[in-house]
Amino acid sequence: MIDGPDGGYRPSERGLRLTGHHDLGGRGDGMQVMRWGSAVYVGHVGTSRAGTSVLDASDPERLRLVEQWPAPNRSHTHKVQVADDVLLVNHEKFPYRVPADGPVSAGVAIYDVSRPLEPRRIAFWECGGIGVHRIVWTGGRYAHMSATPAGFRDRIWIVLDLADPFHPVEAARWWWPGQRDDEVPDWPAELRYAAHHALIADGRAFVGYGDAGMVILDVADITRPRLLHRVSWPDGGDTHTCLPLPGRRLIAVTDEQVRDGPGAPPRKIRLFTMDDPPRLVSVLPAPDDEFASLPLRYGAHNLHENRPRSYQSEDILFATYFSAGLRVYDISDPGQPVEIAHWCPPVPPGQAVPQINDVFVDHEGLIWVTDRLNGGLYVLEPEPELRRRMLHHAPPTRSGGPRGW
């Protein structure tokens, strides 16, 4: 991956090959990506002032941009979630740290995507404040999100009732004591306690909560969330994704790298048991140390989240690692996880190194990844050995299969 005495970057791949790419109409700041039927939806970071892109993916090797909505003034719409023919798109203040010179769009836009390539906006849920950061919506009645509504100093966890998607209503909220404007924080001033997003399994919500680590809530009654555990670790911070693997009684946890290198603190992926309380099992192997000498972000970020109607496995993890690209791990032996594939693309125009941001693995086994700066959207296909492993480690009841199997 690293070449030459100056620590320069070079692309490499193992077990994965590029099968498609789209520059998103020259607005390549791709953030979250998700496929729904013939459509792929991409949220944009917001630096290009694009908001959401809709692509025709009926031929993944020849993607076609169908529609691209602009970002609202002083806001961005960088997250997309789709299920039950309903697309949810966040609206949040942007740039984060620049004072707004006017009102921001803060909430969730709701679209009917029964025609996947023709989204139709049907509602908007207004939360006030800075807005909604990330949403988890896998179908059914409730969506879960992190948001900074009026009266709070940072992101809390909110449940949205979509029984009537034309008239969404808040069903519940939970925050760490000290986050509300009229409360006194009980954590050091240099730390940030802020919800990122929650993934649900076995009546529990597993929430990445920034410098607080992993927060686990009892949500057997979703309208009355109750704290069960908070788990942190000495060299952690900026906890992002807490992916429950209930069949294995494990949780895969990423700490997000939010600082540019060189010299940024390491951000890793860990495996915990689903005990009461959870116990650390192992730390997944990081890519070559030389990535830490490169500019921009290097470290863990996001995981493929085993959503319904996507590829699902509790043994194979797909993880984005910013300048270290996409990493694929086999955790069949949770005490000895191993990297089995990776993909580091050529450097996109106008940036120093890639910044691979998000990953979604569809039910056909295609792997969709984005670059957060200028690289746009990539489509990867597993090579035969990785295909074999993916099939072997997927539930036997899932429908469909990777192309060519």
Short mmCIF file of C-alpha atoms in Angstrom, two decimals:
data_model
loop_
_atom_site.label_atom_id
_atom_site.label_comp_id
_atom_site.label_asym_id
_atom_site.label_seq_id
_atom_site.Cartn_x
_atom_site.Cartn_y
_atom_site.Cartn_z
CA MET A 1 0.00 0.00 0.00
CA ILE A 2 2.84 2.42 0.80
CA ASP A 3 5.57 2.99 -1.71
CA GLY A 4 8.85 4.86 -1.63
CA PRO A 5 10.94 6.61 1.02
CA ASP A 6 8.61 9.62 1.11
CA GLY A 7 5.73 7.47 2.34
CA GLY A 8 3.71 8.01 -0.82
CA TYR A 9 0.46 6.17 -1.43
CA ARG A 10 -0.13 3.55 -4.09
CA PRO A 11 -3.30 1.59 -4.84
CA SER A 12 -3.59 -2.12 -4.14
CA GLU A 13 -6.24 -4.81 -3.98
CA ARG A 14 -6.65 -8.34 -2.72
CA GLY A 15 -9.79 -10.41 -3.21
CA LEU A 16 -11.79 -7.52 -4.69
CA ARG A 17 -11.95 -5.93 -8.10
CA LEU A 18 -13.49 -2.72 -9.36
CA THR A 19 -16.49 -3.35 -11.60
CA GLY A 20 -18.14 0.07 -11.77
CA HIS A 21 -17.62 3.73 -10.86
CA HIS A 22 -19.53 7.00 -11.06
CA ASP A 23 -18.21 10.49 -10.30
CA LEU A 24 -21.69 11.64 -9.23
CA GLY A 25 -21.78 14.35 -11.86
CA GLY A 26 -18.52 15.90 -10.72
CA ARG A 27 -19.81 16.18 -7.15
CA GLY A 28 -17.88 13.29 -5.70
CA ASP A 29 -18.24 13.96 -1.95
CA GLY A 30 -20.09 10.71 -1.34
CA MET A 31 -21.19 9.83 2.17
CA GLN A 32 -23.80 7.13 2.90
CA VAL A 33 -24.83 4.72 0.12
CA MET A 34 -27.72 2.25 -0.09
CA ARG A 35 -29.27 0.14 -2.84
CA TRP A 36 -33.02 -0.44 -3.23
CA GLY A 37 -34.04 -2.52 -6.24
CA SER A 38 -32.79 -0.84 -9.40
CA ALA A 39 -31.85 2.35 -7.54
CA VAL A 40 -28.84 3.42 -5.52
CA TYR A 41 -29.13 6.42 -3.22
CA VAL A 42 -26.07 8.42 -2.17
CA GLY A 43 -26.00 11.15 0.46
CA HIS A 44 -23.33 13.82 -0.05
CA VAL A 45 -21.03 15.26 2.62
CA GLY A 46 -22.13 18.70 1.49
CA THR A 47 -18.89 20.36 0.37
CA SER A 48 -20.04 20.14 -3.26
CA ARG A 49 -23.47 21.46 -2.21
CA ALA A 50 -25.08 18.37 -3.68
CA GLY A 51 -27.59 16.78 -1.32
CA THR A 52 -28.76 13.38 -2.54
CA SER A 53 -28.00 11.47 -5.76
CA VAL A 54 -30.27 8.84 -7.31
CA LEU A 55 -28.61 6.39 -9.70
CA ASP A 56 -29.94 3.66 -11.95
CA ALA A 57 -28.07 0.51 -10.95
CA SER A 58 -29.84 -1.96 -13.22
CA ASP A 59 -26.42 -2.41 -14.84
CA PRO A 60 -23.86 -1.86 -12.04
CA GLU A 61 -21.05 -1.65 -14.57
CA ARG A 62 -22.78 1.28 -16.31
CA LEU A 63 -24.31 3.39 -13.59
CA ARG A 64 -26.52 6.26 -14.67
CA LEU A 65 -27.23 9.40 -12.65
CA VAL A 66 -30.99 9.92 -12.75
CA GLU A 67 -31.47 12.77 -10.32
CA GLN A 68 -29.41 14.91 -7.97
CA TRP A 69 -31.02 17.15 -5.39
CA PRO A 70 -29.17 20.17 -4.02
CA ALA A 71 -28.41 20.48 -0.33
CA PRO A 72 -30.57 22.98 1.54
CA ASN A 73 -29.02 26.32 2.42
CA ARG A 74 -26.74 26.12 5.47
CA SER A 75 -27.48 22.38 5.78
CA HIS A 76 -26.51 19.02 4.34
CA THR A 77 -28.33 15.74 3.70
CA HIS A 78 -25.51 13.23 3.95
CA LYS A 79 -27.37 10.12 5.18
CA VAL A 80 -29.90 7.90 3.39
CA GLN A 81 -31.97 4.98 4.70
CA VAL A 82 -34.50 2.96 2.72
CA ALA A 83 -36.95 0.19 3.60
CA ASP A 84 -40.61 -0.66 2.94
CA ASP A 85 -40.54 1.59 -0.16
CA VAL A 86 -39.82 4.61 2.06
CA LEU A 87 -36.61 6.66 1.83
CA LEU A 88 -35.49 8.78 4.78
CA VAL A 89 -32.95 11.59 4.30
CA ASN A 90 -31.49 13.59 7.17
CA HIS A 91 -31.28 17.39 7.26
CA GLU A 92 -28.58 18.88 9.49
CA LYS A 93 -26.71 22.16 9.88
CA PHE A 94 -23.55 22.34 7.74
CA PRO A 95 -20.73 23.25 7.96
CA TYR A 96 -20.77 22.01 11.55
CA ARG A 97 -18.49 24.59 13.17
CA VAL A 98 -19.36 27.70 11.14
CA PRO A 99 -22.08 29.92 12.59
CA ALA A 100 -25.18 29.89 10.40
CA ASP A 101 -26.10 33.25 8.85
CA GLY A 102 -29.74 32.26 8.66
CA PRO A 103 -32.16 29.40 9.37
CA VAL A 104 -31.06 25.80 8.78
CA SER A 105 -33.09 22.85 7.56
CA ALA A 106 -33.27 20.49 10.56
CA GLY A 107 -35.13 17.19 10.52
CA VAL A 108 -35.95 14.24 8.26
CA ALA A 109 -37.35 14.27 4.73
CA ILE A 110 -39.57 11.29 3.87
CA TYR A 111 -40.01 9.97 0.32
CA ASP A 112 -42.19 7.37 -1.33
CA VAL A 113 -39.88 5.15 -3.42
CA SER A 114 -42.38 2.56 -4.58
CA ARG A 115 -40.93 3.64 -7.92
CA PRO A 116 -37.27 3.48 -6.84
CA LEU A 117 -35.95 5.81 -9.54
CA GLU A 118 -38.73 8.35 -9.00
CA PRO A 119 -38.69 9.39 -5.33
CA ARG A 120 -41.67 11.49 -4.26
CA ARG A 121 -41.43 13.60 -1.13
CA ILE A 122 -44.43 13.02 1.14
CA ALA A 123 -43.50 14.54 4.50
CA PHE A 124 -40.92 16.35 6.59
CA TRP A 125 -40.36 15.85 10.32
CA GLU A 126 -39.00 19.01 11.92
CA CYS A 127 -36.80 18.61 14.99
CA GLY A 128 -35.40 22.14 15.35
CA GLY A 129 -31.95 22.85 16.69
CA ILE A 130 -29.06 21.65 14.55
CA GLY A 131 -31.02 18.76 13.06
CA VAL A 132 -30.65 15.04 12.43
CA HIS A 133 -27.24 13.45 11.94
CA ARG A 134 -27.82 9.76 11.21
CA ILE A 135 -30.85 7.51 10.84
CA VAL A 136 -31.36 3.75 11.15
CA TRP A 137 -34.48 2.62 9.29
CA THR A 138 -34.88 -1.06 8.41
CA GLY A 139 -38.67 -1.14 8.08
CA GLY A 140 -41.59 -1.58 10.40
CA ARG A 141 -43.00 1.16 12.59
CA TYR A 142 -39.97 2.88 14.09
CA ALA A 143 -36.87 4.67 12.81
CA HIS A 144 -34.00 5.54 15.15
CA MET A 145 -31.78 8.57 14.79
CA SER A 146 -29.21 10.83 16.38
CA ALA A 147 -30.17 14.48 16.45
CA THR A 148 -29.49 17.76 18.21
CA PRO A 149 -32.96 19.20 18.79
CA ALA A 150 -33.62 22.58 20.36
CA GLY A 151 -32.63 22.60 24.02
CA PHE A 152 -29.65 20.23 23.70
CA ARG A 153 -25.95 20.93 23.28
CA ASP A 154 -25.15 17.79 21.24
CA ARG A 155 -26.65 14.70 19.60
CA ILE A 156 -29.11 12.54 21.53
CA TRP A 157 -31.04 9.38 20.51
CA ILE A 158 -34.58 9.82 19.15
CA VAL A 159 -37.19 7.30 18.00
CA LEU A 160 -39.52 8.33 15.17
CA ASP A 161 -42.92 6.65 14.73
CA LEU A 162 -43.62 6.03 11.03
CA ALA A 163 -46.90 4.14 11.41
CA ASP A 164 -48.24 6.89 9.15
CA PRO A 165 -45.27 8.05 7.08
CA PHE A 166 -47.27 11.08 5.93
CA HIS A 167 -47.47 12.23 9.56
CA PRO A 168 -44.38 11.05 11.50
CA VAL A 169 -44.27 11.74 15.22
CA GLU A 170 -41.59 11.41 17.88
CA ALA A 171 -42.08 8.30 20.03
CA ALA A 172 -39.16 8.51 22.47
CA ARG A 173 -35.83 10.11 23.23
CA TRP A 174 -32.84 9.31 25.44
CA TRP A 175 -29.76 11.29 26.32
CA TRP A 176 -26.78 11.07 28.60
CA PRO A 177 -27.39 13.27 31.66
CA GLY A 178 -25.63 16.56 31.09
CA GLN A 179 -26.46 16.94 27.40
CA ARG A 180 -29.49 19.14 27.90
CA ASP A 181 -28.83 22.88 28.01
CA ASP A 182 -30.06 23.17 31.60
CA GLU A 183 -27.93 20.24 32.84
CA VAL A 184 -24.29 20.18 33.97
CA PRO A 185 -22.04 17.70 32.08
CA ASP A 186 -20.29 15.15 34.30
CA TRP A 187 -17.52 14.35 31.82
CA PRO A 188 -14.20 16.17 31.16
CA ALA A 189 -14.50 19.28 29.00
CA GLU A 190 -12.12 17.91 26.36
CA LEU A 191 -14.39 14.91 25.71
CA ARG A 192 -17.54 14.73 23.64
CA TYR A 193 -20.54 12.65 24.66
CA ALA A 194 -22.79 12.48 21.59
CA ALA A 195 -24.97 9.77 20.07
CA HIS A 196 -24.03 8.60 16.60
CA HIS A 197 -26.51 5.83 15.79
CA ALA A 198 -28.07 2.73 17.31
CA LEU A 199 -28.45 -0.77 15.89
CA ILE A 200 -31.14 -2.95 17.45
CA ALA A 201 -31.09 -6.65 18.40
CA ASP A 202 -32.79 -8.77 21.05
CA GLY A 203 -34.68 -5.84 22.54
CA ARG A 204 -31.54 -3.75 22.97
CA ALA A 205 -30.16 -0.67 21.23
CA PHE A 206 -26.37 -0.61 20.79
CA VAL A 207 -25.41 3.05 20.47
CA GLY A 208 -22.06 4.54 19.49
CA TYR A 209 -21.80 7.51 21.87
CA GLY A 210 -18.61 9.34 20.95
CA ASP A 211 -16.12 9.58 23.80
CA ALA A 212 -18.60 7.83 26.11
CA GLY A 213 -17.95 4.61 24.16
CA MET A 214 -20.78 2.12 23.64
CA VAL A 215 -24.12 2.71 25.34
CA ILE A 216 -26.59 -0.18 25.53
CA LEU A 217 -30.27 0.58 26.11
CA ASP A 218 -33.16 -1.72 26.98
CA VAL A 219 -35.73 -1.01 24.26
CA ALA A 220 -38.08 -3.93 24.80
CA ASP A 221 -40.60 -1.10 25.11
CA ILE A 222 -39.26 1.25 22.46
CA THR A 223 -41.14 4.20 23.96
CA ARG A 224 -39.36 3.78 27.32
CA PRO A 225 -35.62 3.30 26.65
CA ARG A 226 -33.61 2.44 29.76
CA LEU A 227 -29.83 2.42 30.26
CA LEU A 228 -28.32 -1.04 30.76
CA HIS A 229 -24.58 -0.56 30.25
CA ARG A 230 -21.96 1.92 29.23
CA VAL A 231 -18.72 0.33 27.99
CA SER A 232 -15.53 2.28 27.30
CA TRP A 233 -11.86 1.43 26.73
CA PRO A 234 -8.65 3.32 27.55
CA ASP A 235 -7.46 4.06 23.99
CA GLY A 236 -10.93 4.64 22.51
CA GLY A 237 -12.86 7.69 21.42
CA ASP A 238 -15.40 8.85 18.84
CA THR A 239 -17.28 5.53 19.00
CA HIS A 240 -19.32 5.25 15.80
CA THR A 241 -20.85 1.85 14.94
CA CYS A 242 -21.88 -0.87 17.40
CA LEU A 243 -22.97 -3.80 15.23
CA PRO A 244 -24.70 -6.60 17.17
CA LEU A 245 -24.09 -10.13 15.92
CA PRO A 246 -26.77 -11.85 18.01
CA GLY A 247 -26.25 -15.36 16.63
CA ARG A 248 -22.63 -15.19 17.81
CA ARG A 249 -23.40 -13.20 20.97
CA LEU A 250 -20.86 -10.63 19.79
CA ILE A 251 -20.74 -6.90 19.08
CA ALA A 252 -18.38 -5.35 16.51
CA VAL A 253 -17.51 -1.76 17.48
CA THR A 254 -15.72 0.93 15.48
CA ASP A 255 -14.16 4.13 16.75
CA GLU A 256 -14.30 6.74 13.99
CA GLN A 257 -11.19 8.62 12.93
CA VAL A 258 -12.18 12.29 12.92
CA ARG A 259 -8.70 13.86 12.72
CA ASP A 260 -6.33 14.18 9.80
CA GLY A 261 -2.88 12.63 9.99
CA PRO A 262 -0.03 12.34 10.44
CA GLY A 263 -0.17 12.09 14.20
CA ALA A 264 -3.87 11.36 14.63
CA PRO A 265 -4.75 8.94 17.45
CA PRO A 266 -5.34 5.33 16.35
CA ARG A 267 -8.98 4.40 15.75
CA LYS A 268 -9.69 0.67 15.72
CA ILE A 269 -12.35 -2.04 15.44
CA ARG A 270 -13.05 -4.23 18.47
CA LEU A 271 -15.09 -7.32 19.24
CA PHE A 272 -17.03 -7.57 22.49
CA THR A 273 -19.17 -10.31 23.94
CA MET A 274 -22.88 -9.65 24.35
CA ASP A 275 -22.63 -10.47 28.05
CA ASP A 276 -23.94 -8.36 30.95
CA PRO A 277 -21.72 -6.40 30.93
CA PRO A 278 -19.94 -6.89 27.57
CA ARG A 279 -16.36 -8.10 27.64
CA LEU A 280 -13.58 -7.25 25.16
CA VAL A 281 -12.58 -10.27 23.07
CA SER A 282 -10.11 -8.90 20.51
CA VAL A 283 -8.99 -5.96 18.39
CA LEU A 284 -9.12 -6.47 14.63
CA PRO A 285 -5.76 -6.16 12.86
CA ALA A 286 -5.12 -2.70 11.50
CA PRO A 287 -3.65 -2.08 8.02
CA ASP A 288 0.02 -1.23 7.54
CA ASP A 289 1.36 1.29 10.06
CA GLU A 290 2.72 3.41 7.22
CA PHE A 291 -0.79 4.71 6.48
CA ALA A 292 -0.50 6.73 9.68
CA SER A 293 2.22 8.85 8.03
CA LEU A 294 -0.09 9.98 5.24
CA PRO A 295 -2.21 13.14 5.20
CA LEU A 296 -5.99 13.18 5.75
CA ARG A 297 -7.88 10.57 7.74
CA TYR A 298 -6.54 7.10 8.47
CA GLY A 299 -8.44 4.79 10.80
CA ALA A 300 -11.66 2.89 11.22
CA HIS A 301 -15.02 4.36 10.30
CA ASN A 302 -18.05 2.31 9.33
CA LEU A 303 -19.24 -1.29 8.89
CA HIS A 304 -21.70 -2.96 6.57
CA GLU A 305 -24.63 -3.32 8.95
CA ASN A 306 -26.32 -6.61 7.92
CA ARG A 307 -29.58 -4.92 6.96
CA PRO A 308 -32.59 -6.85 5.67
CA ARG A 309 -32.43 -7.27 1.88
CA SER A 310 -28.65 -6.96 1.93
CA TYR A 311 -25.81 -9.45 2.32
CA GLN A 312 -25.82 -10.70 5.91
CA SER A 313 -23.08 -12.52 7.79
CA GLU A 314 -21.96 -12.73 11.40
CA ASP A 315 -18.53 -14.04 10.38
CA ILE A 316 -17.48 -11.67 7.56
CA LEU A 317 -17.13 -7.94 8.32
CA PHE A 318 -16.73 -5.19 5.73
CA ALA A 319 -15.12 -2.02 7.15
CA THR A 320 -14.13 1.34 5.69
CA TYR A 321 -10.78 2.72 6.79
CA PHE A 322 -10.46 6.10 5.00
CA SER A 323 -6.97 6.25 3.40
CA ALA A 324 -6.57 2.48 3.93
CA GLY A 325 -9.63 1.84 1.77
CA LEU A 326 -12.01 -1.05 2.35
CA ARG A 327 -11.02 -3.94 4.65
CA VAL A 328 -12.70 -7.34 4.88
CA TYR A 329 -12.29 -9.52 7.98
CA ASP A 330 -13.11 -13.10 8.91
CA ILE A 331 -14.08 -13.25 12.59
CA SER A 332 -15.08 -16.93 12.65
CA ASP A 333 -12.58 -17.22 15.50
CA PRO A 334 -13.39 -14.03 17.42
CA GLY A 335 -10.19 -14.32 19.42
CA GLN A 336 -8.08 -14.39 16.24
CA PRO A 337 -9.76 -12.20 13.60
CA VAL A 338 -7.95 -12.03 10.25
CA GLU A 339 -8.04 -9.69 7.29
CA ILE A 340 -8.97 -11.66 4.15
CA ALA A 341 -9.35 -8.93 1.51
CA HIS A 342 -8.82 -5.24 0.92
CA TRP A 343 -9.20 -2.58 -1.76
CA CYS A 344 -7.28 0.72 -1.93
CA PRO A 345 -8.22 2.72 -5.05
CA PRO A 346 -6.17 5.13 -7.12
CA VAL A 347 -6.08 8.62 -5.63
CA PRO A 348 -9.10 10.61 -6.87
CA PRO A 349 -8.38 13.91 -8.64
CA GLY A 350 -7.72 16.84 -6.35
CA GLN A 351 -6.91 15.02 -3.13
CA ALA A 352 -3.78 13.63 -1.48
CA VAL A 353 -5.07 10.12 -0.68
CA PRO A 354 -8.41 8.29 -0.94
CA GLN A 355 -10.95 8.75 1.84
CA ILE A 356 -13.15 5.66 1.61
CA ASN A 357 -16.15 6.47 3.77
CA ASP A 358 -19.14 4.13 3.63
CA VAL A 359 -19.90 0.56 2.55
CA PHE A 360 -23.08 -1.33 1.63
CA VAL A 361 -23.04 -4.96 0.45
CA ASP A 362 -26.17 -5.81 -1.52
CA HIS A 363 -28.02 -9.12 -1.74
CA GLU A 364 -26.17 -9.92 -4.98
CA GLY A 365 -22.82 -9.66 -3.20
CA LEU A 366 -21.82 -6.40 -4.88
CA ILE A 367 -19.99 -3.98 -2.60
CA TRP A 368 -20.81 -0.26 -2.87
CA VAL A 369 -18.35 2.22 -1.37
CA THR A 370 -17.99 5.99 -1.38
CA ASP A 371 -15.13 8.48 -1.10
CA ARG A 372 -16.00 11.47 1.07
CA LEU A 373 -13.96 14.06 -0.81
CA ASN A 374 -14.03 13.70 -4.58
CA GLY A 375 -13.91 10.03 -5.58
CA GLY A 376 -17.65 9.45 -5.89
CA LEU A 377 -19.19 5.98 -5.92
CA TYR A 378 -17.41 2.65 -6.55
CA VAL A 379 -18.82 -0.83 -7.18
CA LEU A 380 -16.64 -3.79 -6.20
CA GLU A 381 -17.03 -7.47 -6.93
CA PRO A 382 -15.49 -10.24 -4.79
CA GLU A 383 -12.95 -12.51 -6.43
CA PRO A 384 -13.77 -16.26 -6.43
CA GLU A 385 -12.13 -17.13 -3.10
CA LEU A 386 -13.82 -14.25 -1.29
CA ARG A 387 -17.12 -15.15 -2.99
CA ARG A 388 -16.79 -18.66 -1.65
CA ARG A 389 -16.17 -17.40 1.88
CA MET A 390 -19.07 -14.95 1.68
CA LEU A 391 -21.46 -17.66 0.59
CA HIS A 392 -20.17 -20.12 3.20
CA HIS A 393 -20.60 -17.59 6.01
CA ALA A 394 -24.04 -16.26 5.02
CA PRO A 395 -27.32 -17.52 6.50
CA PRO A 396 -28.68 -20.39 4.36
CA THR A 397 -32.15 -18.81 4.29
CA ARG A 398 -31.22 -15.54 2.63
CA SER A 399 -32.62 -14.99 -0.85
CA GLY A 400 -30.52 -14.44 -3.90
CA GLY A 401 -26.78 -14.68 -4.14
CA PRO A 402 -23.74 -12.90 -5.54
CA ARG A 403 -23.56 -12.70 -9.30
CA GLY A 404 -21.94 -15.72 -10.90
CA TRP A 405 -22.77 -18.15 -8.07
#
